C-alpha atoms as a PDB file:
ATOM      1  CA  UNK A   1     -79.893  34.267  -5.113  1.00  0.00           C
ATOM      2  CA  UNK A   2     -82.458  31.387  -6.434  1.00  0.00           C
ATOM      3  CA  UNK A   3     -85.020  32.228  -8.447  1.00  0.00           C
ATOM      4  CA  UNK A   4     -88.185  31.419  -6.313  1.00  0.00           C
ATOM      5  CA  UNK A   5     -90.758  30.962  -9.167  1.00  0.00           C
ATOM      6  CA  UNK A   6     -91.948  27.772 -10.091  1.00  0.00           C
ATOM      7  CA  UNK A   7     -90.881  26.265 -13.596  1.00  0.00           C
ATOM      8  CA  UNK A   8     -93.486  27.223 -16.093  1.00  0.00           C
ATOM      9  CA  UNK A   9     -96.869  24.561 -16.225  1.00  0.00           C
ATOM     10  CA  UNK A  10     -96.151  23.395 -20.023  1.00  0.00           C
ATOM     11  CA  UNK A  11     -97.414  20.873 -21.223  1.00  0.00           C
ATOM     12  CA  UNK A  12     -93.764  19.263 -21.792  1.00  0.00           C
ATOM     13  CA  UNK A  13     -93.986  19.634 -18.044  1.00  0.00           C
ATOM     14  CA  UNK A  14     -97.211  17.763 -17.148  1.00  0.00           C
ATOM     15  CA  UNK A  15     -96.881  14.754 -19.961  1.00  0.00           C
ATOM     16  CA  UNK A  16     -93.370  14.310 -17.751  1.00  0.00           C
ATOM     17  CA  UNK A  17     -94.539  14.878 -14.244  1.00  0.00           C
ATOM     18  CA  UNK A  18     -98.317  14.795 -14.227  1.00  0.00           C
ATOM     19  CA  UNK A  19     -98.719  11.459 -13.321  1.00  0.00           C
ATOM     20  CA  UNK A  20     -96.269  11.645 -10.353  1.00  0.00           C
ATOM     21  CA  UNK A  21     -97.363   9.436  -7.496  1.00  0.00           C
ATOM     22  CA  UNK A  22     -95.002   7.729  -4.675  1.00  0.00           C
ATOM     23  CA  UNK A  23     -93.766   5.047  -4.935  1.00  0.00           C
ATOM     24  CA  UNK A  24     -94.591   2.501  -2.744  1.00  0.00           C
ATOM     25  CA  UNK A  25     -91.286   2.886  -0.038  1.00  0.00           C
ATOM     26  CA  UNK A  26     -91.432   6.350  -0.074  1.00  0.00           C
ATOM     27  CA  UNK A  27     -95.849   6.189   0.218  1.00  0.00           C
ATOM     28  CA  UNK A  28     -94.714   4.169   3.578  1.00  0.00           C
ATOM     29  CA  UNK A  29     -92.612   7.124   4.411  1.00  0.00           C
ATOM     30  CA  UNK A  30     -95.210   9.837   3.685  1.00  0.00           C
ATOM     31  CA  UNK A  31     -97.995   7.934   5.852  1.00  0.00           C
ATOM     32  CA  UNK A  32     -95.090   7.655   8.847  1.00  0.00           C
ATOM     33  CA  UNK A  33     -94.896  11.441   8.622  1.00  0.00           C
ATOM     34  CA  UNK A  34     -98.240  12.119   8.454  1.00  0.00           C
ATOM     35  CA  UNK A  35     -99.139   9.394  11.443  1.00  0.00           C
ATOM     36  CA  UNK A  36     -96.556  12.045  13.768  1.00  0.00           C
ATOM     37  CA  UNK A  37     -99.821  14.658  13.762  1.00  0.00           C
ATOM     38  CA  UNK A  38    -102.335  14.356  15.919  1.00  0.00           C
ATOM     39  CA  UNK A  39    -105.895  13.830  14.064  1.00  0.00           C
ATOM     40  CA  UNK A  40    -107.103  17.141  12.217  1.00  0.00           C
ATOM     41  CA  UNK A  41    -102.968  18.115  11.827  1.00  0.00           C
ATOM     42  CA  UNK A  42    -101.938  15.961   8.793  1.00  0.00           C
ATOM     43  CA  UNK A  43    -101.254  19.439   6.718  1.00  0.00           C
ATOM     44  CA  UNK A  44     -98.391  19.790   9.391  1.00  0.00           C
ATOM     45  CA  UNK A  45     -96.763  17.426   7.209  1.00  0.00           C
ATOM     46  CA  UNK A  46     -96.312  19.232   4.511  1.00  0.00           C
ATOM     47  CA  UNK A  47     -92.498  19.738   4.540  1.00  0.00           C
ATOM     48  CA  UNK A  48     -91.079  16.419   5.204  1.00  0.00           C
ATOM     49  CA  UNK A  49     -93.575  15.215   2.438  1.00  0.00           C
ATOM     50  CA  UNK A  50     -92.004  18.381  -0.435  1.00  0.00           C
ATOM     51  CA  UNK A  51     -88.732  17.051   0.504  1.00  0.00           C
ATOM     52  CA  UNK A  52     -89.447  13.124  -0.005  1.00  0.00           C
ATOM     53  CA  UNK A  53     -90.988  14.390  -3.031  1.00  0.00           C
ATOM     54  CA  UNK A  54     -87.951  16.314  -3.972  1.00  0.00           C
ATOM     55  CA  UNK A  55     -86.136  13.507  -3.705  1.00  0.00           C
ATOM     56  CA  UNK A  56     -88.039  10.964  -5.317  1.00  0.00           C
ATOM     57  CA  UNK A  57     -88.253  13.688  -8.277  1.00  0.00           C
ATOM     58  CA  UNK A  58     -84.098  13.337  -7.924  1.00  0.00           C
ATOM     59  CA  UNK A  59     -84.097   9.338  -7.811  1.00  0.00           C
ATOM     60  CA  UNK A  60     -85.587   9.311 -11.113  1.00  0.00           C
ATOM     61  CA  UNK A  61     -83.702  12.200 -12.760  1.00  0.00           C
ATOM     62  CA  UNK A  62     -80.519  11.349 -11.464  1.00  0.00           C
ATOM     63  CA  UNK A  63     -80.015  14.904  -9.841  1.00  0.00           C
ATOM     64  CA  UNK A  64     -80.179  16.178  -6.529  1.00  0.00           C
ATOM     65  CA  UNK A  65     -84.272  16.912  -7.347  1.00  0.00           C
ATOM     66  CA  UNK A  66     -86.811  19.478  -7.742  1.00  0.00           C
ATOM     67  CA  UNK A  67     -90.243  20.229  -7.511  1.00  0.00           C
ATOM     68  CA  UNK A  68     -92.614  20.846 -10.232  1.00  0.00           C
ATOM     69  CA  UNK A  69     -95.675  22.321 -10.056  1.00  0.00           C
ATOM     70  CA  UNK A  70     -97.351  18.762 -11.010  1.00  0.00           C
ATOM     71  CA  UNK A  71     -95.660  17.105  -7.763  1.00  0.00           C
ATOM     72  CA  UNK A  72     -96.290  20.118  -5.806  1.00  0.00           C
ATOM     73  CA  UNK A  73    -100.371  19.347  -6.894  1.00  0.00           C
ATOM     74  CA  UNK A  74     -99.761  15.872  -5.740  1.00  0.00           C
ATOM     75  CA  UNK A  75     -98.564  16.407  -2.358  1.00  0.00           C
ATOM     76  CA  UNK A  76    -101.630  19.200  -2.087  1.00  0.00           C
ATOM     77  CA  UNK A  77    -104.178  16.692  -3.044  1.00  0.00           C
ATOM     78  CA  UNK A  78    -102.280  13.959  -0.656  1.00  0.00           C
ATOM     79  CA  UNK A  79    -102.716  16.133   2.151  1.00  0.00           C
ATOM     80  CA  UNK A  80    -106.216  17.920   1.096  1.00  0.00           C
ATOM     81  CA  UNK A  81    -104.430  20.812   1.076  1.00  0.00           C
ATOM     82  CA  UNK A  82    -104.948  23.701  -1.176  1.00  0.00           C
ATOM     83  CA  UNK A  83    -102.503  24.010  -3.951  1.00  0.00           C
ATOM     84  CA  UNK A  84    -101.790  27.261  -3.233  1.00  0.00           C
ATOM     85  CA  UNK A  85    -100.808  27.091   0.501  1.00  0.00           C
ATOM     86  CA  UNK A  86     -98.342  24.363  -0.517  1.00  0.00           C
ATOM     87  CA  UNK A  87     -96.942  26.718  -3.402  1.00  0.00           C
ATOM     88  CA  UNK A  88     -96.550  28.924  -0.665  1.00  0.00           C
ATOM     89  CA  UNK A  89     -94.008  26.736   1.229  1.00  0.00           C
ATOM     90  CA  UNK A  90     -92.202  25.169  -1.287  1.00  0.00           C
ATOM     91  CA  UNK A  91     -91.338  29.151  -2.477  1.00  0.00           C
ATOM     92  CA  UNK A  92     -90.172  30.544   0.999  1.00  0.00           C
ATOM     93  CA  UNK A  93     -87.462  27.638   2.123  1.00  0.00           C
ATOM     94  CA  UNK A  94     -84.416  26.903  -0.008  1.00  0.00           C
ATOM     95  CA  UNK A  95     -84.449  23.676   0.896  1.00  0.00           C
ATOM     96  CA  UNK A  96     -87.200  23.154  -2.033  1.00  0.00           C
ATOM     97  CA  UNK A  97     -85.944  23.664  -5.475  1.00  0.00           C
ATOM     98  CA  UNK A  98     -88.441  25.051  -7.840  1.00  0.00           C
ATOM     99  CA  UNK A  99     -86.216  24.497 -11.267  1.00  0.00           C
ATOM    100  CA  UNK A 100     -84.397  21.629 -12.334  1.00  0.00           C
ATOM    101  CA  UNK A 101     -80.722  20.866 -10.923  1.00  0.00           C
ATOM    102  CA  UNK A 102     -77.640  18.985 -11.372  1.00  0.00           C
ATOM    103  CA  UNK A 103     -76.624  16.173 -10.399  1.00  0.00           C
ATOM    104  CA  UNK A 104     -75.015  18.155  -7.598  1.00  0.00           C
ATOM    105  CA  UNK A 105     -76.174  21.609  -6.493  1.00  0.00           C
ATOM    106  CA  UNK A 106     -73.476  23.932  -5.234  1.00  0.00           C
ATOM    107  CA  UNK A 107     -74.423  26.343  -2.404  1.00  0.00           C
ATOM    108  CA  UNK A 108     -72.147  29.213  -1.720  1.00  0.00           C
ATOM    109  CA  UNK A 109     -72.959  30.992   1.268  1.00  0.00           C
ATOM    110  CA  UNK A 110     -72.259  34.880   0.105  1.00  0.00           C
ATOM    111  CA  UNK A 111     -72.980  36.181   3.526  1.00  0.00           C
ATOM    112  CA  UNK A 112     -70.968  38.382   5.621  1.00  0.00           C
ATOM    113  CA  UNK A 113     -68.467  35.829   7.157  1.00  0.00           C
ATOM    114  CA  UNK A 114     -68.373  33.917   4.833  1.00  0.00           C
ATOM    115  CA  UNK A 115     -67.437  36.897   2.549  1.00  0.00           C
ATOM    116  CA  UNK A 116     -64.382  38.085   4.580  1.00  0.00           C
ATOM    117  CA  UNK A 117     -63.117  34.943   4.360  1.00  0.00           C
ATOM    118  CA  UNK A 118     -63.294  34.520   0.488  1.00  0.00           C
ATOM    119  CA  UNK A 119     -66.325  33.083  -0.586  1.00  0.00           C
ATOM    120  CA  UNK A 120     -66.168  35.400  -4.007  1.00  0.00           C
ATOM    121  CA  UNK A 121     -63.278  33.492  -4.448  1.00  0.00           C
ATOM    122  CA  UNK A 122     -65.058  29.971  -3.715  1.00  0.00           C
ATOM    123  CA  UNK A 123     -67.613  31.178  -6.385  1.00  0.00           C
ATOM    124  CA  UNK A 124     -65.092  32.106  -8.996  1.00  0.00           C
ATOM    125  CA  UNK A 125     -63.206  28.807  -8.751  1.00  0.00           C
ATOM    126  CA  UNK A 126     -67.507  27.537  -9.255  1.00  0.00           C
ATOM    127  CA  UNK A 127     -67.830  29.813 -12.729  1.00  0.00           C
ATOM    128  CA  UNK A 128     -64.170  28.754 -14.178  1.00  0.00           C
ATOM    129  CA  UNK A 129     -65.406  25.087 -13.925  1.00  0.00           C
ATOM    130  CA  UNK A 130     -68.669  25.917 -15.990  1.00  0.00           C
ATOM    131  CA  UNK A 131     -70.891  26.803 -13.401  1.00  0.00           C
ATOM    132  CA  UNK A 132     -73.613  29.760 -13.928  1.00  0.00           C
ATOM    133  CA  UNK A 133     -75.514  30.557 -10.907  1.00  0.00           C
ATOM    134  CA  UNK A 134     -78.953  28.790 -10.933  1.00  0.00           C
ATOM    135  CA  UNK A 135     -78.210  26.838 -14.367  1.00  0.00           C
ATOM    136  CA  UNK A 136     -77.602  22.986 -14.553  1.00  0.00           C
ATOM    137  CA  UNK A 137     -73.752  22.763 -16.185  1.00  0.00           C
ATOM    138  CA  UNK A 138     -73.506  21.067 -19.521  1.00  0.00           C
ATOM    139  CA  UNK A 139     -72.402  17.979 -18.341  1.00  0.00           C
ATOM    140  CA  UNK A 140     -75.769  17.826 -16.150  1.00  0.00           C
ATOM    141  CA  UNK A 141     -73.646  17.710 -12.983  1.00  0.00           C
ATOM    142  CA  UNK A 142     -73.550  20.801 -11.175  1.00  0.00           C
ATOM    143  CA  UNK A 143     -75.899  23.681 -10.587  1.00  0.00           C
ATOM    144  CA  UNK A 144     -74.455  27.081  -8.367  1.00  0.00           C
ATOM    145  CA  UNK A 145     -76.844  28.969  -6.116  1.00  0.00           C
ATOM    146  CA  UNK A 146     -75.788  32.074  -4.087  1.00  0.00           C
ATOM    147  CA  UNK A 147     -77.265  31.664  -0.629  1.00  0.00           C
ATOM    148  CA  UNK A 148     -77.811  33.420   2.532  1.00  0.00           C
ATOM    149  CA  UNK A 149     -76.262  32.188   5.708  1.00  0.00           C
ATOM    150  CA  UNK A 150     -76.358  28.216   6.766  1.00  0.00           C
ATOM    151  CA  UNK A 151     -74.838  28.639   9.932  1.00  0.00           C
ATOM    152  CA  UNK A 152     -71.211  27.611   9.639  1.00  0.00           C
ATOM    153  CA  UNK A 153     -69.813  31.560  10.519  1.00  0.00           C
ATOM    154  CA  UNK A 154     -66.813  29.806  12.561  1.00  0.00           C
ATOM    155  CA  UNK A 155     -65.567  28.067   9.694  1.00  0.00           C
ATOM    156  CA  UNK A 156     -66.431  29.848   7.083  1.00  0.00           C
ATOM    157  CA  UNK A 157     -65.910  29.985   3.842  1.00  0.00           C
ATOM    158  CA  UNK A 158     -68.590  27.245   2.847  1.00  0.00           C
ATOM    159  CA  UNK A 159     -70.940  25.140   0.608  1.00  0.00           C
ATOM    160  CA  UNK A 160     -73.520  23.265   1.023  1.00  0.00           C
ATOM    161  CA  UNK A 161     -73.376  20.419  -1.707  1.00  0.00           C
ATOM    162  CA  UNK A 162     -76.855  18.248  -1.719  1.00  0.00           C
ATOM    163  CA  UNK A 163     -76.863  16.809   1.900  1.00  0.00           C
ATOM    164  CA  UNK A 164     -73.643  17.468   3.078  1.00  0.00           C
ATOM    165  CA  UNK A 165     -71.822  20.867   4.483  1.00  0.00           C
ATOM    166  CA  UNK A 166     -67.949  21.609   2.970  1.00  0.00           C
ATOM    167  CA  UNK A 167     -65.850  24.312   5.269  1.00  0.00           C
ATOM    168  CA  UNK A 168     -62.964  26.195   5.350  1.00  0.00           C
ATOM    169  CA  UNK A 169     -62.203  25.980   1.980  1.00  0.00           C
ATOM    170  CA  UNK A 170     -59.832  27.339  -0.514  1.00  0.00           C
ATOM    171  CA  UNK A 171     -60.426  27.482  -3.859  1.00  0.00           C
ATOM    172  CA  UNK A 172     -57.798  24.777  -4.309  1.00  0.00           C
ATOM    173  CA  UNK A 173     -59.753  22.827  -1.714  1.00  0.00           C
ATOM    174  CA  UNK A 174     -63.056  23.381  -2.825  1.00  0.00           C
ATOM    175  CA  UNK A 175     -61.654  21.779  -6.464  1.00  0.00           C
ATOM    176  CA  UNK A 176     -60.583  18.981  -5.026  1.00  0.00           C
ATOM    177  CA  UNK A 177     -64.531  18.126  -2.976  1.00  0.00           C
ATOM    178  CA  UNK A 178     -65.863  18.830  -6.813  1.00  0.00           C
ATOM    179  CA  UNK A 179     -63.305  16.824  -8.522  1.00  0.00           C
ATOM    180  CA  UNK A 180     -64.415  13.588  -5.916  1.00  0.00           C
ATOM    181  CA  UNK A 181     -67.593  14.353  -6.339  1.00  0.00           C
ATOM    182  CA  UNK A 182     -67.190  14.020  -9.886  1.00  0.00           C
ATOM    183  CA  UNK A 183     -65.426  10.828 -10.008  1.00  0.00           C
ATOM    184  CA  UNK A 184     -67.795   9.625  -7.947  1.00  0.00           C
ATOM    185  CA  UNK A 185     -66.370   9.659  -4.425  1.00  0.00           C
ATOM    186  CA  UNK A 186     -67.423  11.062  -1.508  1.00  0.00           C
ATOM    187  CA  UNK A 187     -65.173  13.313  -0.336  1.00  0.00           C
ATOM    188  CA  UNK A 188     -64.587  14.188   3.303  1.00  0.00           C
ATOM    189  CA  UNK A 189     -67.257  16.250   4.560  1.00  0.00           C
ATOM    190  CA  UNK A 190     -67.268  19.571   7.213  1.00  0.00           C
ATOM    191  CA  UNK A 191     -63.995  21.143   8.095  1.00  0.00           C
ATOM    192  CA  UNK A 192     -61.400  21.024   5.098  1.00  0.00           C
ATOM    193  CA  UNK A 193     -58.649  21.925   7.185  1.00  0.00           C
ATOM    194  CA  UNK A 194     -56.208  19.619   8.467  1.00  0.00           C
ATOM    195  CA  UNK A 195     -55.791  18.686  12.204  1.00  0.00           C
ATOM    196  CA  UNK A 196     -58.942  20.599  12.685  1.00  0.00           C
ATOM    197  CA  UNK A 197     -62.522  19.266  14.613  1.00  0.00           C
ATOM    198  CA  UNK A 198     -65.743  20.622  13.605  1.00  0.00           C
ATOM    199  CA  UNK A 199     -65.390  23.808  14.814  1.00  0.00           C
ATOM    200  CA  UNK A 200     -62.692  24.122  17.576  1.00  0.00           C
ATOM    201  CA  UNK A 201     -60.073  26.469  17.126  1.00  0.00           C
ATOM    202  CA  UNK A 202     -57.379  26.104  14.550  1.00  0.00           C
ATOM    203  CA  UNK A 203     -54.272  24.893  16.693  1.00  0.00           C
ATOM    204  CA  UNK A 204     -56.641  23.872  19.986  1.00  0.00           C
ATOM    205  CA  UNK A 205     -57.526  25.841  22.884  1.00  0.00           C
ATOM    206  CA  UNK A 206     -56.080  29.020  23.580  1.00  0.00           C
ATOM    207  CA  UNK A 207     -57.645  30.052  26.406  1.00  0.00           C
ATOM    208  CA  UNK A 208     -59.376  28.284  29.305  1.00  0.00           C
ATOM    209  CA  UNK A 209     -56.871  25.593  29.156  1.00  0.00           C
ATOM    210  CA  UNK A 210     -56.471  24.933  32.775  1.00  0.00           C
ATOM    211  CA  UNK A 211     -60.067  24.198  32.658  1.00  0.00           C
ATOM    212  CA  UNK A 212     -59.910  21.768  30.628  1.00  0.00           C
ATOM    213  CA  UNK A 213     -57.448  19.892  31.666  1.00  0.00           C
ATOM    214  CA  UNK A 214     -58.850  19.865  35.160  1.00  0.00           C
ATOM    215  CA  UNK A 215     -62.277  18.668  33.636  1.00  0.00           C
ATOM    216  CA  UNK A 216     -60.711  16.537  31.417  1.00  0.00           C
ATOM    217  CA  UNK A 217     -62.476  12.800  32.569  1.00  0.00           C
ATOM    218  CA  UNK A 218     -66.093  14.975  32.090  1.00  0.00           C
ATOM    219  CA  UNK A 219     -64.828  15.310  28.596  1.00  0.00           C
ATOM    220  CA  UNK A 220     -64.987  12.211  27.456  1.00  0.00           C
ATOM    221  CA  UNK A 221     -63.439   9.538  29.647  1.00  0.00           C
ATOM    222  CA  UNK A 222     -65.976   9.005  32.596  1.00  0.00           C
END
């Protein structure tokens, strides 16, 4: 699983990131967040604000973005927050990364159902391409991280790859999302498998069919 300790405070690390601010789009953004919470609430913004952060951190690193301890300061002292209670937030969601990434971070999801269905395979076909779990690749394009469930049981296997969900995959399938992604393309998100919707069943309905059929106009045509 990902580490959840921040990157050590060097001072490498704060000549590069201790004079972080926003910049001035993404300030706009912050004080739209903020301006949701009633008067006396502001800290309530704290996680929309670590994730604009994130990816402002990933804008100018050409990754997908972290968050060093630096930023994480910032967005305390934007808020009047204290450093810790941010600290605490960025370390409990794995939303927040807390190390550098790549350019693309790989999340296998190693639970249960996702398990039966071969995700030790999905993170094989990860490691024979140069992946090691929570390093960034040589190339500076990928970093692997195990993770615990994202919801996607019904068509599992699956990764989550920056914003975007991959599912049902194969290893031969999962290859081909990476090799896109490398090229620079942007491969077909969700469900990999063909003829298939989100999650309905493989092949359609198998039961309940007279149902809908006679319901078919609420479906989608009324």
């Amino acid at each position: 699983m990902a580490d959840r300790n921040p990157a050590p405070d060097t001072p490498e690390l704060r000549a590069r990131w201790g004079s972080f601010e926003w910049t001035p789009e993404n300030r706009t953004k912050a004080d739209w967040h903020i301006a949701k919470y009633p008067e006396g609430r502001q800290k309530s913004a704290v996680m929309p604000l670590l994730d604009l952060a994130q990816r402002q951190v990933g804008a100018e690193t050409d990754t997908q973005g972290w968050l060093p301890l630096p930023v994480i300061e910032y967005v305390a002292a934007y808020l009047d927050m204290p450093v810790i209670r941010v600290l605490e937030v960025a370390t409990f969601y794995f939303m927040y990364n807390l190390k550098p990434v790549g350019k693309f971070h790989v999340q296998v999801c190693g639970t249960t159902p996702c398990m039966l269905r071969g995700s030790d395979d999905i993170i094989a076909a990860c490691k024979s391409r140069g992946m090691v779990k929570g390093e960034v690749s040589a190339d500076g394009l990928w970093t692997l991280t195990e993770v615990e469930c994202m919801g996607n049981c019904a068509t599992a296997p699956m990764v989550q790859i920056n914003d975007d969900n991959y599912e049902d995959l194969t290893p031969e399938r999962l290859d081909a999302v990476l090799d896109a992604l490398a090229a620079g393309e942007q491969p077909k998100t969700g469900t990999q498998e063909p003829g298939r919707h989100t999650s309905e069943p493989v092949g359609g309905p198998t039961t309940l069919r007279e149902m809908v059929s006679e319901n078919h106009d609420y479906r989608g045509e009324w």
